[in-house]
mmCIF file of C-alpha atoms and ligand atoms in Angstrom:
data_model
loop_
_atom_site.group_PDB
_atom_site.id
_atom_site.type_symbol
_atom_site.label_atom_id
_atom_site.label_comp_id
_atom_site.label_asym_id
_atom_site.label_seq_id
_atom_site.Cartn_x
_atom_site.Cartn_y
_atom_site.Cartn_z
ATOM 1 C CA MET O 1 0.000 0.000 0.000
ATOM 2 C CA SER O 2 1.321 3.471 -0.844
ATOM 3 C CA ALA O 3 2.406 5.511 2.174
ATOM 4 C CA GLN O 4 0.558 8.785 1.571
ATOM 5 C CA PRO O 5 -3.201 8.566 2.099
ATOM 6 C CA VAL O 6 -5.496 10.367 -0.331
ATOM 7 C CA LYS O 7 -7.447 12.980 1.601
ATOM 8 C CA VAL O 8 -11.138 12.853 0.780
ATOM 9 C CA ALA O 9 -13.413 15.515 2.255
ATOM 10 C CA VAL O 10 -17.122 14.719 2.442
ATOM 11 C CA THR O 11 -19.710 17.265 3.526
ATOM 12 C CA GLY O 12 -23.077 16.329 4.984
ATOM 13 C CA ALA O 13 -21.333 13.247 6.276
ATOM 14 C CA ALA O 14 -23.979 12.398 8.892
ATOM 15 C CA GLY O 15 -26.775 12.440 6.318
ATOM 16 C CA GLN O 16 -28.487 9.694 4.343
ATOM 17 C CA ILE O 17 -26.070 9.698 1.417
ATOM 18 C CA GLY O 18 -23.100 9.960 3.749
ATOM 19 C CA TYR O 19 -24.197 6.811 5.537
ATOM 20 C CA SER O 20 -23.675 4.833 2.361
ATOM 21 C CA LEU O 21 -20.909 6.870 0.738
ATOM 22 C CA LEU O 22 -18.389 6.851 3.587
ATOM 23 C CA PHE O 23 -18.357 3.081 3.920
ATOM 24 C CA ARG O 24 -17.871 2.611 0.191
ATOM 25 C CA ILE O 25 -14.953 5.057 0.084
ATOM 26 C CA ALA O 26 -13.394 3.603 3.231
ATOM 27 C CA SER O 27 -13.612 0.070 1.843
ATOM 28 C CA GLY O 28 -11.642 1.008 -1.272
ATOM 29 C CA ALA O 29 -14.455 1.405 -3.831
ATOM 30 C CA LEU O 30 -13.001 4.679 -5.051
ATOM 31 C CA PHE O 31 -9.231 4.227 -5.008
ATOM 32 C CA GLY O 32 -8.842 0.453 -4.907
ATOM 33 C CA PRO O 33 -7.349 -1.889 -2.313
ATOM 34 C CA ASP O 34 -3.811 -0.470 -2.444
ATOM 35 C CA THR O 35 -4.473 3.187 -1.701
ATOM 36 C CA PRO O 36 -5.047 4.342 1.866
ATOM 37 C CA VAL O 37 -7.699 7.015 2.317
ATOM 38 C CA GLN O 38 -8.099 9.634 5.018
ATOM 39 C CA LEU O 39 -11.685 10.804 5.431
ATOM 40 C CA ARG O 40 -12.232 14.432 6.412
ATOM 41 C CA LEU O 41 -15.880 14.862 7.333
ATOM 42 C CA LEU O 42 -17.771 18.124 7.567
ATOM 43 C CA GLU O 43 -21.100 18.596 9.316
ATOM 44 C CA ILE O 44 -23.053 21.379 10.932
ATOM 45 C CA THR O 45 -22.459 21.595 14.689
ATOM 46 C CA PRO O 46 -25.745 19.947 15.804
ATOM 47 C CA ALA O 47 -25.008 16.904 13.635
ATOM 48 C CA LEU O 48 -21.503 16.275 14.995
ATOM 49 C CA LYS O 49 -22.726 13.881 17.671
ATOM 50 C CA ALA O 50 -24.489 11.732 15.091
ATOM 51 C CA LEU O 51 -21.355 11.897 12.961
ATOM 52 C CA GLU O 52 -19.315 10.597 15.903
ATOM 53 C CA GLY O 53 -21.583 7.552 15.856
ATOM 54 C CA VAL O 54 -20.931 7.027 12.159
ATOM 55 C CA VAL O 55 -17.200 7.231 12.822
ATOM 56 C CA MET O 56 -17.571 4.588 15.542
ATOM 57 C CA GLU O 57 -19.132 2.345 12.908
ATOM 58 C CA LEU O 58 -16.339 3.107 10.440
ATOM 59 C CA ASP O 59 -13.861 2.082 13.149
ATOM 60 C CA ASP O 60 -15.813 -1.106 13.730
ATOM 61 C CA CYS O 61 -15.425 -2.137 10.100
ATOM 62 C CA ALA O 62 -11.613 -2.247 10.473
ATOM 63 C CA PHE O 63 -11.220 -1.304 6.816
ATOM 64 C CA PRO O 64 -7.613 -1.954 5.749
ATOM 65 C CA THR O 65 -7.683 1.080 3.431
ATOM 66 C CA LEU O 66 -8.996 3.582 5.990
ATOM 67 C CA ALA O 67 -5.989 5.549 7.202
ATOM 68 C CA GLY O 68 -7.823 7.927 9.535
ATOM 69 C CA VAL O 69 -10.912 10.067 10.011
ATOM 70 C CA GLU O 70 -11.144 13.720 10.996
ATOM 71 C CA ILE O 71 -14.483 15.356 11.710
ATOM 72 C CA GLY O 72 -15.537 18.936 12.309
ATOM 73 C CA ASP O 73 -17.814 21.856 11.571
ATOM 74 C CA ASP O 74 -15.241 24.254 10.123
ATOM 75 C CA PRO O 75 -14.696 23.916 6.369
ATOM 76 C CA ASN O 76 -11.357 25.732 6.666
ATOM 77 C CA VAL O 77 -10.073 22.875 8.819
ATOM 78 C CA ILE O 78 -11.817 19.977 7.104
ATOM 79 C CA PHE O 79 -10.816 21.008 3.566
ATOM 80 C CA ASP O 80 -7.189 21.480 4.584
ATOM 81 C CA GLY O 81 -5.025 19.483 2.195
ATOM 82 C CA ALA O 82 -8.017 17.726 0.592
ATOM 83 C CA ASN O 83 -7.313 16.056 -2.756
ATOM 84 C CA LEU O 84 -10.967 15.308 -3.442
ATOM 85 C CA ALA O 85 -14.015 17.059 -1.991
ATOM 86 C CA LEU O 86 -17.458 15.531 -2.330
ATOM 87 C CA LEU O 87 -19.969 18.239 -1.469
ATOM 88 C CA VAL O 88 -23.073 16.338 -0.423
ATOM 89 C CA GLY O 89 -24.231 18.408 2.558
ATOM 90 C CA ALA O 90 -27.407 20.278 1.708
ATOM 91 C CA ARG O 91 -31.065 19.953 2.464
ATOM 92 C CA PRO O 92 -32.896 17.374 0.321
ATOM 93 C CA ARG O 93 -36.233 18.208 -1.257
ATOM 94 C CA THR O 94 -39.427 16.652 -0.003
ATOM 95 C CA LYS O 95 -42.618 15.646 -1.782
ATOM 96 C CA GLY O 96 -44.007 18.286 -4.133
ATOM 97 C CA MET O 97 -40.792 20.333 -4.395
ATOM 98 C CA GLU O 98 -38.599 20.760 -7.466
ATOM 99 C CA ARG O 99 -34.853 20.743 -6.842
ATOM 100 C CA GLY O 100 -34.636 24.406 -7.869
ATOM 101 C CA ASP O 101 -36.830 25.241 -4.861
ATOM 102 C CA LEU O 102 -33.769 24.485 -2.730
ATOM 103 C CA LEU O 103 -31.690 27.290 -4.211
ATOM 104 C CA SER O 104 -32.151 29.831 -1.469
ATOM 105 C CA ALA O 105 -31.942 27.224 1.334
ATOM 106 C CA ASN O 106 -28.794 25.540 0.017
ATOM 107 C CA GLY O 107 -27.020 28.063 -2.199
ATOM 108 C CA ALA O 108 -25.407 29.929 0.670
ATOM 109 C CA ILE O 109 -23.663 26.755 1.898
ATOM 110 C CA PHE O 110 -21.597 26.712 -1.268
ATOM 111 C CA THR O 111 -20.215 30.257 -1.045
ATOM 112 C CA GLY O 112 -18.403 29.549 2.228
ATOM 113 C CA GLN O 113 -17.315 26.097 1.121
ATOM 114 C CA GLY O 114 -16.020 27.454 -2.215
ATOM 115 C CA LYS O 115 -13.925 30.026 -0.339
ATOM 116 C CA ALA O 116 -12.616 27.450 2.129
ATOM 117 C CA LEU O 117 -11.639 25.094 -0.705
ATOM 118 C CA ASN O 118 -9.945 27.984 -2.471
ATOM 119 C CA ASP O 119 -7.842 28.750 0.584
ATOM 120 C CA HIS O 120 -7.087 25.310 2.006
ATOM 121 C CA ALA O 121 -7.463 22.425 -0.455
ATOM 122 C CA ALA O 122 -4.465 20.678 -2.006
ATOM 123 C CA ASP O 123 -3.199 21.868 -5.403
ATOM 124 C CA ASP O 124 -4.632 18.805 -7.138
ATOM 125 C CA ILE O 125 -8.141 19.216 -5.653
ATOM 126 C CA ARG O 126 -11.133 17.874 -7.598
ATOM 127 C CA ILE O 127 -14.609 18.852 -6.400
ATOM 128 C CA GLY O 128 -17.799 16.915 -7.035
ATOM 129 C CA VAL O 129 -21.126 18.465 -6.001
ATOM 130 C CA THR O 130 -24.012 16.151 -5.152
ATOM 131 C CA GLY O 131 -26.115 18.470 -2.952
ATOM 132 C CA ASN O 132 -29.060 19.977 -4.819
ATOM 133 C CA PRO O 133 -29.605 21.947 -6.940
ATOM 134 C CA ALA O 134 -26.282 20.386 -7.883
ATOM 135 C CA ASN O 135 -25.381 22.272 -11.078
ATOM 136 C CA THR O 136 -25.987 25.699 -9.622
ATOM 137 C CA ASN O 137 -24.412 24.832 -6.277
ATOM 138 C CA ALA O 138 -21.291 23.835 -8.226
ATOM 139 C CA LEU O 139 -21.473 27.165 -10.071
ATOM 140 C CA ILE O 140 -21.636 28.984 -6.715
ATOM 141 C CA ALA O 141 -18.672 27.050 -5.290
ATOM 142 C CA MET O 142 -16.659 27.582 -8.480
ATOM 143 C CA SER O 143 -17.421 31.298 -8.544
ATOM 144 C CA ASN O 144 -16.256 31.646 -4.944
ATOM 145 C CA ALA O 145 -12.960 29.837 -5.557
ATOM 146 C CA PRO O 146 -11.128 32.026 -8.064
ATOM 147 C CA ASP O 147 -7.745 30.331 -7.547
ATOM 148 C CA ILE O 148 -8.995 26.832 -8.367
ATOM 149 C CA PRO O 149 -9.182 26.053 -12.094
ATOM 150 C CA LYS O 150 -12.843 25.942 -13.160
ATOM 151 C CA GLU O 151 -12.356 22.490 -14.676
ATOM 152 C CA ARG O 152 -11.886 21.081 -11.161
ATOM 153 C CA PHE O 153 -15.593 21.487 -10.366
ATOM 154 C CA SER O 154 -18.347 19.159 -11.466
ATOM 155 C CA ALA O 155 -21.920 18.417 -10.471
ATOM 156 C CA LEU O 156 -23.461 14.989 -10.306
ATOM 157 C CA THR O 157 -25.563 13.824 -13.237
ATOM 158 C CA ARG O 158 -24.126 10.335 -13.063
ATOM 159 C CA LEU O 159 -27.171 9.086 -11.172
ATOM 160 C CA ASP O 160 -29.362 10.202 -14.084
ATOM 161 C CA HIS O 161 -26.886 8.567 -16.478
ATOM 162 C CA ASN O 162 -27.040 5.290 -14.557
ATOM 163 C CA ARG O 163 -30.847 5.476 -14.382
ATOM 164 C CA ALA O 164 -30.998 5.987 -18.154
ATOM 165 C CA ILE O 165 -28.761 2.969 -18.763
ATOM 166 C CA SER O 166 -30.864 0.843 -16.457
ATOM 167 C CA GLN O 167 -34.183 1.866 -18.074
ATOM 168 C CA LEU O 168 -32.866 1.245 -21.580
ATOM 169 C CA ALA O 169 -31.364 -2.124 -20.637
ATOM 170 C CA ALA O 170 -34.694 -3.202 -19.138
ATOM 171 C CA LYS O 171 -36.608 -2.087 -22.239
ATOM 172 C CA LEU O 172 -34.311 -4.007 -24.596
ATOM 173 C CA GLN O 173 -33.797 -6.921 -22.194
ATOM 174 C CA VAL O 174 -30.019 -6.646 -22.375
ATOM 175 C CA PRO O 175 -27.408 -6.438 -19.605
ATOM 176 C CA VAL O 176 -26.437 -2.896 -18.613
ATOM 177 C CA THR O 177 -22.915 -3.683 -19.779
ATOM 178 C CA GLU O 178 -24.136 -3.678 -23.402
ATOM 179 C CA ILE O 179 -25.040 0.009 -23.196
ATOM 180 C CA THR O 180 -22.475 2.680 -23.973
ATOM 181 C CA LYS O 181 -22.335 6.367 -24.902
ATOM 182 C CA MET O 182 -25.297 7.389 -22.797
ATOM 183 C CA THR O 183 -25.613 11.144 -22.348
ATOM 184 C CA ILE O 184 -27.486 13.343 -19.927
ATOM 185 C CA TRP O 185 -27.574 16.933 -21.171
ATOM 186 C CA GLY O 186 -28.320 20.028 -19.098
ATOM 187 C CA ASN O 187 -29.538 20.304 -15.546
ATOM 188 C CA HIS O 188 -29.953 17.642 -12.844
ATOM 189 C CA SER O 189 -33.656 18.446 -12.772
ATOM 190 C CA ALA O 190 -36.881 17.429 -14.464
ATOM 191 C CA THR O 191 -35.748 19.340 -17.592
ATOM 192 C CA GLN O 192 -32.661 17.152 -18.097
ATOM 193 C CA TYR O 193 -32.371 15.431 -21.463
ATOM 194 C CA PRO O 194 -31.358 11.768 -21.475
ATOM 195 C CA ASP O 195 -30.249 11.233 -25.091
ATOM 196 C CA LEU O 196 -30.751 7.896 -26.840
ATOM 197 C CA PHE O 197 -29.759 9.181 -30.288
ATOM 198 C CA HIS O 198 -26.060 8.875 -29.531
ATOM 199 C CA ALA O 199 -26.240 5.974 -27.079
ATOM 200 C CA GLU O 200 -25.360 2.496 -28.305
ATOM 201 C CA VAL O 201 -26.587 -0.989 -27.506
ATOM 202 C CA SER O 202 -24.030 -3.661 -28.351
ATOM 203 C CA GLY O 203 -22.429 -1.074 -30.650
ATOM 204 C CA LYS O 204 -25.667 -0.205 -32.491
ATOM 205 C CA ASN O 205 -27.636 3.020 -32.264
ATOM 206 C CA ALA O 206 -29.952 2.863 -29.233
ATOM 207 C CA ALA O 207 -32.808 4.966 -30.651
ATOM 208 C CA GLU O 208 -32.909 2.676 -33.689
ATOM 209 C CA ALA O 209 -32.707 -0.433 -31.511
ATOM 210 C CA VAL O 210 -35.708 0.844 -29.542
ATOM 211 C CA GLY O 211 -37.525 1.880 -32.731
ATOM 212 C CA ASP O 212 -40.323 3.511 -30.777
ATOM 213 C CA GLN O 213 -40.290 7.322 -30.652
ATOM 214 C CA ASP O 214 -43.400 7.335 -28.483
ATOM 215 C CA TRP O 215 -41.665 5.235 -25.791
ATOM 216 C CA LEU O 216 -38.544 7.364 -26.065
ATOM 217 C CA GLU O 217 -40.442 10.647 -25.674
ATOM 218 C CA ASN O 218 -43.300 9.719 -23.398
ATOM 219 C CA THR O 219 -41.902 6.945 -21.218
ATOM 220 C CA PHE O 220 -38.099 6.888 -21.239
ATOM 221 C CA ILE O 221 -37.333 10.594 -20.897
ATOM 222 C CA PRO O 222 -39.920 11.359 -18.176
ATOM 223 C CA THR O 223 -39.106 8.176 -16.250
ATOM 224 C CA VAL O 224 -35.430 9.107 -16.040
ATOM 225 C CA ALA O 225 -36.043 12.812 -15.480
ATOM 226 C CA LYS O 226 -38.614 12.257 -12.727
ATOM 227 C CA ARG O 227 -37.022 9.252 -11.081
ATOM 228 C CA GLY O 228 -35.917 11.269 -8.073
ATOM 229 C CA ALA O 229 -39.521 12.290 -7.393
ATOM 230 C CA ALA O 230 -40.713 8.696 -7.861
ATOM 231 C CA ILE O 231 -38.207 7.549 -5.231
ATOM 232 C CA ILE O 232 -39.350 10.249 -2.805
ATOM 233 C CA GLU O 233 -42.951 9.152 -3.393
ATOM 234 C CA ALA O 234 -42.097 5.483 -2.750
ATOM 235 C CA ARG O 235 -39.520 5.772 0.024
ATOM 236 C CA GLY O 236 -40.680 8.909 1.754
ATOM 237 C CA SER O 237 -37.191 10.366 1.405
ATOM 238 C CA SER O 238 -34.885 11.028 -1.494
ATOM 239 C CA SER O 239 -32.542 8.515 -3.080
ATOM 240 C CA ALA O 240 -29.484 7.841 -0.971
ATOM 241 C CA ALA O 241 -27.672 4.567 -1.713
ATOM 242 C CA SER O 242 -27.985 5.071 -5.468
ATOM 243 C CA ALA O 243 -26.852 8.683 -5.109
ATOM 244 C CA ALA O 244 -23.831 7.538 -3.084
ATOM 245 C CA SER O 245 -23.054 4.883 -5.689
ATOM 246 C CA ALA O 246 -23.245 7.428 -8.510
ATOM 247 C CA THR O 247 -21.060 9.847 -6.532
ATOM 248 C CA ILE O 248 -18.423 7.093 -6.336
ATOM 249 C CA ASP O 249 -18.798 6.176 -10.035
ATOM 250 C CA ALA O 250 -18.402 9.801 -11.077
ATOM 251 C CA ALA O 251 -15.321 10.472 -8.941
ATOM 252 C CA ARG O 252 -13.685 7.156 -9.837
ATOM 253 C CA ASP O 253 -14.112 7.671 -13.576
ATOM 254 C CA TRP O 254 -12.997 11.292 -13.347
ATOM 255 C CA LEU O 255 -9.767 10.322 -11.593
ATOM 256 C CA ASN O 256 -9.087 6.985 -13.297
ATOM 257 C CA GLY O 257 -10.460 7.657 -16.776
ATOM 258 C CA SER O 258 -13.529 6.655 -18.734
ATOM 259 C CA ALA O 259 -13.598 3.359 -20.608
ATOM 260 C CA LYS O 260 -12.287 3.077 -24.174
ATOM 261 C CA ASP O 261 -15.015 3.659 -26.790
ATOM 262 C CA ASP O 262 -17.354 5.032 -24.157
ATOM 263 C CA TRP O 263 -18.050 8.269 -22.327
ATOM 264 C CA VAL O 264 -19.786 9.415 -19.150
ATOM 265 C CA SER O 265 -22.130 12.268 -18.254
ATOM 266 C CA MET O 266 -20.753 14.986 -16.022
ATOM 267 C CA ALA O 267 -22.004 18.490 -15.362
ATOM 268 C CA VAL O 268 -18.987 20.687 -16.042
ATOM 269 C CA VAL O 269 -18.313 24.295 -16.911
ATOM 270 C CA SER O 270 -19.368 25.011 -20.476
ATOM 271 C CA ASP O 271 -16.877 26.332 -23.011
ATOM 272 C CA GLY O 272 -19.752 27.119 -25.374
ATOM 273 C CA SER O 273 -19.880 23.592 -26.829
ATOM 274 C CA TYR O 274 -23.239 22.588 -28.305
ATOM 275 C CA GLY O 275 -24.521 26.131 -27.884
ATOM 276 C CA VAL O 276 -24.485 25.970 -24.071
ATOM 277 C CA PRO O 277 -23.517 29.463 -22.837
ATOM 278 C CA GLU O 278 -19.971 29.628 -21.555
ATOM 279 C CA GLY O 279 -19.675 29.443 -17.778
ATOM 280 C CA LEU O 280 -22.835 27.484 -17.004
ATOM 281 C CA ILE O 281 -22.348 24.130 -15.284
ATOM 282 C CA SER O 282 -24.216 21.859 -17.627
ATOM 283 C CA SER O 283 -24.182 18.120 -18.174
ATOM 284 C CA PHE O 284 -22.343 16.912 -21.284
ATOM 285 C CA PRO O 285 -20.932 13.698 -22.667
ATOM 286 C CA VAL O 286 -17.304 13.714 -21.524
ATOM 287 C CA THR O 287 -14.283 11.496 -21.718
ATOM 288 C CA THR O 288 -11.959 11.568 -18.738
ATOM 289 C CA LYS O 289 -8.334 10.814 -18.088
ATOM 290 C CA ASN O 290 -6.129 11.368 -15.023
ATOM 291 C CA GLY O 291 -8.528 13.790 -13.383
ATOM 292 C CA ASP O 292 -9.179 15.822 -16.537
ATOM 293 C CA TRP O 293 -12.267 15.778 -18.727
ATOM 294 C CA GLU O 294 -13.024 16.731 -22.294
ATOM 295 C CA ILE O 295 -16.435 17.343 -23.800
ATOM 296 C CA VAL O 296 -17.091 14.876 -26.625
ATOM 297 C CA GLN O 297 -17.221 16.982 -29.791
ATOM 298 C CA GLY O 298 -18.877 16.596 -33.153
ATOM 299 C CA LEU O 299 -22.174 14.923 -32.214
ATOM 300 C CA ASP O 300 -25.047 15.776 -34.569
ATOM 301 C CA ILE O 301 -27.891 17.384 -32.676
ATOM 302 C CA ASP O 302 -31.258 17.132 -34.434
ATOM 303 C CA ASP O 303 -34.175 19.491 -33.849
ATOM 304 C CA PHE O 304 -35.755 17.276 -31.191
ATOM 305 C CA SER O 305 -32.542 17.089 -29.156
ATOM 306 C CA ARG O 306 -31.834 20.803 -29.738
ATOM 307 C CA GLY O 307 -35.169 21.753 -28.214
ATOM 308 C CA LYS O 308 -34.626 19.526 -25.177
ATOM 309 C CA ILE O 309 -31.068 20.755 -24.552
ATOM 310 C CA ASP O 310 -32.101 24.387 -24.969
ATOM 311 C CA ALA O 311 -34.957 24.019 -22.473
ATOM 312 C CA SER O 312 -32.720 22.573 -19.777
ATOM 313 C CA VAL O 313 -29.974 25.110 -20.416
ATOM 314 C CA ALA O 314 -32.533 27.929 -20.194
ATOM 315 C CA GLU O 315 -33.402 26.665 -16.714
ATOM 316 C CA LEU O 316 -29.712 26.697 -15.759
ATOM 317 C CA ALA O 317 -29.453 30.300 -16.938
ATOM 318 C CA GLU O 318 -32.493 31.182 -14.802
ATOM 319 C CA GLU O 319 -30.921 29.513 -11.767
ATOM 320 C CA ARG O 320 -27.682 31.419 -12.391
ATOM 321 C CA ASP O 321 -29.616 34.682 -12.564
ATOM 322 C CA ALA O 322 -31.458 33.815 -9.346
ATOM 323 C CA VAL O 323 -28.250 33.183 -7.391
ATOM 324 C CA LYS O 324 -26.776 36.388 -8.800
ATOM 325 C CA GLU O 325 -29.834 38.154 -7.485
ATOM 326 C CA LEU O 326 -29.269 36.511 -4.082
ATOM 327 C CA GLY O 327 -25.689 37.840 -4.124
ATOM 328 C CA LEU O 328 -24.164 34.329 -4.062
ATOM 329 C CA ILE O 329 -22.160 34.922 -7.250
ATOM 330 C CA SER O 330 -21.094 38.159 -8.906
HETATM 331 N N1 NAI H 401 -27.207 15.083 -7.575
HETATM 332 C C1 NAI H 401 -27.872 13.992 -7.290
HETATM 333 O O1 NAI H 401 -27.998 13.087 -8.115
HETATM 334 C C2 NAI H 401 -28.526 13.812 -5.947
HETATM 335 C C3 NAI H 401 -28.478 14.803 -5.010
HETATM 336 N N2 NAI H 401 -29.085 14.639 -3.787
HETATM 337 C C4 NAI H 401 -28.965 15.753 -2.841
HETATM 338 O O2 NAI H 401 -27.920 15.476 -1.917
HETATM 339 C C5 NAI H 401 -28.130 16.267 -0.742
HETATM 340 C C6 NAI H 401 -27.963 15.400 0.502
HETATM 341 O O3 NAI H 401 -28.958 14.420 0.539
HETATM 342 P P1 NAI H 401 -29.163 13.495 1.832
HETATM 343 O O4 NAI H 401 -27.878 12.931 2.297
HETATM 344 O O5 NAI H 401 -30.281 12.588 1.519
HETATM 345 O O6 NAI H 401 -29.685 14.595 2.871
HETATM 346 P P2 NAI H 401 -29.687 14.522 4.471
HETATM 347 O O7 NAI H 401 -30.590 15.600 4.962
HETATM 348 O O8 NAI H 401 -29.899 13.121 4.940
HETATM 349 O O9 NAI H 401 -28.183 14.898 4.803
HETATM 350 C C7 NAI H 401 -27.672 16.155 4.515
HETATM 351 C C8 NAI H 401 -26.635 16.445 5.573
HETATM 352 O O10 NAI H 401 -25.997 17.666 5.229
HETATM 353 C C9 NAI H 401 -25.711 18.325 6.440
HETATM 354 N N3 NAI H 401 -25.450 19.746 6.169
HETATM 355 C C10 NAI H 401 -26.340 20.749 6.018
HETATM 356 N N4 NAI H 401 -25.689 21.911 5.856
HETATM 357 C C11 NAI H 401 -24.383 21.637 5.884
HETATM 358 C C12 NAI H 401 -23.206 22.426 5.804
HETATM 359 N N5 NAI H 401 -23.265 23.751 5.642
HETATM 360 N N6 NAI H 401 -22.021 21.797 5.873
HETATM 361 C C13 NAI H 401 -21.937 20.475 6.048
HETATM 362 N N7 NAI H 401 -23.004 19.677 6.167
HETATM 363 C C14 NAI H 401 -24.211 20.248 6.083
HETATM 364 C C15 NAI H 401 -26.947 18.079 7.301
HETATM 365 O O11 NAI H 401 -26.667 18.285 8.662
HETATM 366 C C16 NAI H 401 -27.242 16.633 6.967
HETATM 367 O O12 NAI H 401 -26.611 15.737 7.872
HETATM 368 C C17 NAI H 401 -29.546 16.861 -0.900
HETATM 369 O O13 NAI H 401 -29.420 18.208 -1.352
HETATM 370 C C18 NAI H 401 -30.161 15.998 -1.966
HETATM 371 O O14 NAI H 401 -31.200 16.654 -2.643
HETATM 372 C C19 NAI H 401 -29.712 13.487 -3.468
HETATM 373 C C20 NAI H 401 -29.789 12.472 -4.370
HETATM 374 C C21 NAI H 401 -29.222 12.561 -5.686
HETATM 375 O O1 OAA H 402 -34.792 13.975 -6.531
HETATM 376 C C1 OAA H 402 -34.211 14.390 -5.520
HETATM 377 O O2 OAA H 402 -34.586 15.348 -4.846
HETATM 378 C C2 OAA H 402 -32.937 13.713 -5.143
HETATM 379 C C3 OAA H 402 -32.160 13.601 -6.383
HETATM 380 O O3 OAA H 402 -31.542 14.558 -6.825
HETATM 381 C C4 OAA H 402 -32.338 12.394 -7.197
HETATM 382 O O4 OAA H 402 -32.791 11.367 -6.708
HETATM 383 O O5 OAA H 402 -31.997 12.481 -8.382
#
């Protein structure tokens, strides 16, 4: 095992997602069995006692890869030297809310955390935002961390990506491993666009394999886009284990690289690709390598896809304007 542990900061560590995420990271799901990990866990003061209980459970697992745990309520301390920060801590929505309704409740969390990352994280920091509304929270953190390259921030649309793969695999009765080149465009919200026109099933075009535009438009897209609400309806609280799993998938692929002949969906800062205004944090198809990502270029976007992407991007622009109005970004 290498001597230097990777320092992973997780916020909202005593929450639902944290309860699944921490154990996966500590057991080596992110960095493998040969890399020790130090967990640095941030919570609000009233949740520190509960977090102490979670740490007792982490201790009780005797994970060979867990090289230590630090907990606290000060982001300046917890983010110190962090190589990876997973920003999960934020209020989840409840029945009847859209994720955008959380902007004013959660947005402010990400100004202070952006500043603390800017001042204390390690030079190689990568930041993944899971807390909702994830894209705009990532925009807030990025805007408050001027010394960290913008490419180091991403928001989680991997759960949507995984949901889209799973729905398509079930429809075509194939294993999920046969599905590649899935894309989620836009916002992690009900306007997101899961795109089957560039996805492949056993190397063949997925939309053609489905051959059913009605299913694609009226079943597939809304099922994926509204899956979070369906889980809240069924479980009484928002998705947690699947969100933790997607958070791991996203960070692992970002750091280790996406598979050959495939890509992943990540919400990253736009460079204007596909007509998405520069500076918005929008989901794109990306390839990754060694902690860097590149937007897949050259995909043909037909009128149907154009309309869907534009609608989701318009919502992102509205969210950006709203947080500007709230003074969370300049
Ligand atoms: N992007 C995605 O795909 C998904 C995002 N989410 C979002 O993830 C977030 C967390 O979800 P859960 O774990 O279920 O919520 P939860 O309520 O169980 O846990 C959130 C934790 O964050 C903590 N927290 C609040 N403010 C904080 C701060 N300033 N610093 C550090 N910690 C803070 C709370 O004390 C709480 O323990 C929610 O915003 C939820 O909507 C959930 C599922 C999927
Ligand atoms: O829907 C929610 O509020 C939680 C979430 O982001 C998801 O499950 O995708």
